[in-house]
Amino acid sequence: MKKKRILSGIGVILLFALYFVWNEPQTAYAMHIMEGFLPVKWAVFWWIVFLPFFLLGLRSLTKLTKEKPETKLLLGLAGAFTFVLSALKIPSVTGSSSHPTGTGLGAVLFGPLVMTVLGTLVLLFQALLLAHGGLTTLGANAFSMAIVGPFVAYAVYRAIIPTGRQRLAIFMAAALADMATYIVTSLQLALAFPAASGGIAASFMKFAGIFAVTQVPLAISEGLLTVLVWNWLVAYNGQEMAQLQSIKRGA
């Protein structure tokens, strides 16, 4: 029965994804930073920074699925949740877009390293199948959304959960993971395109200021939605959720 409920949840999320993809009213701008937008040296730099985290994530994911194969359905749900939310994009700074990231839920469930792999796969699918970005900028986009976001989410969750306010911990984890992703994206753009007057700092303030207009309400909305999904998981999958609490400490 629980397996059917999780499968139905994944099915609903995928249907929402297809709906939003088919009804996309505008040409895709990018998945954070679009294909070919970054200078070659910065595209290579972010690939080099990203790869070690991805390899550690693969090891963590392999260990998790071998020790607890029953978690594969929840992994699928976390990946589908990230895919759907990150597909809801709003055109923002030239060559980029604003959208929820959806990485907070998976980071809290499985730990940040596992979410590094899931988030990267989401970005890869969107780059190859939906033209929401490209391969040259995948390292930069994965670093901001699939690495920094999950690590921030997990740190925030671990900091708040001792207070006993679990829903607040989930909300803050998801919302701040979203904001952290865009702060890093702003920094990546500022490093690649420093302002003629004021340099990197001025450019960062410009990019972050523009992103903030759309990203703050999106982050709050993502936090609230993640709490709703978390409540649904706790209500119907309490045993699996309890098992994950011990597993992710070693992730």
Coordinates of C-alpha atoms in Angstrom, one line a residue, residues 5 8 41 80 111 131 133 209 228 231:
R5 CA 1.1 5.7 -2.5
S8 CA 1.1 7.7 -7.1
K41 CA 37.8 29.5 -18.6
A80 CA 10.8 14.2 -9.5
G111 CA 21.8 14.1 3.0
A131 CA 16.9 23.1 -23.8
G133 CA 20.7 25.3 -20.4
G209 CA 19.4 42.6 -6.8
L228 CA 3.3 20.1 2.7
N231 CA 3.8 16.2 6.0

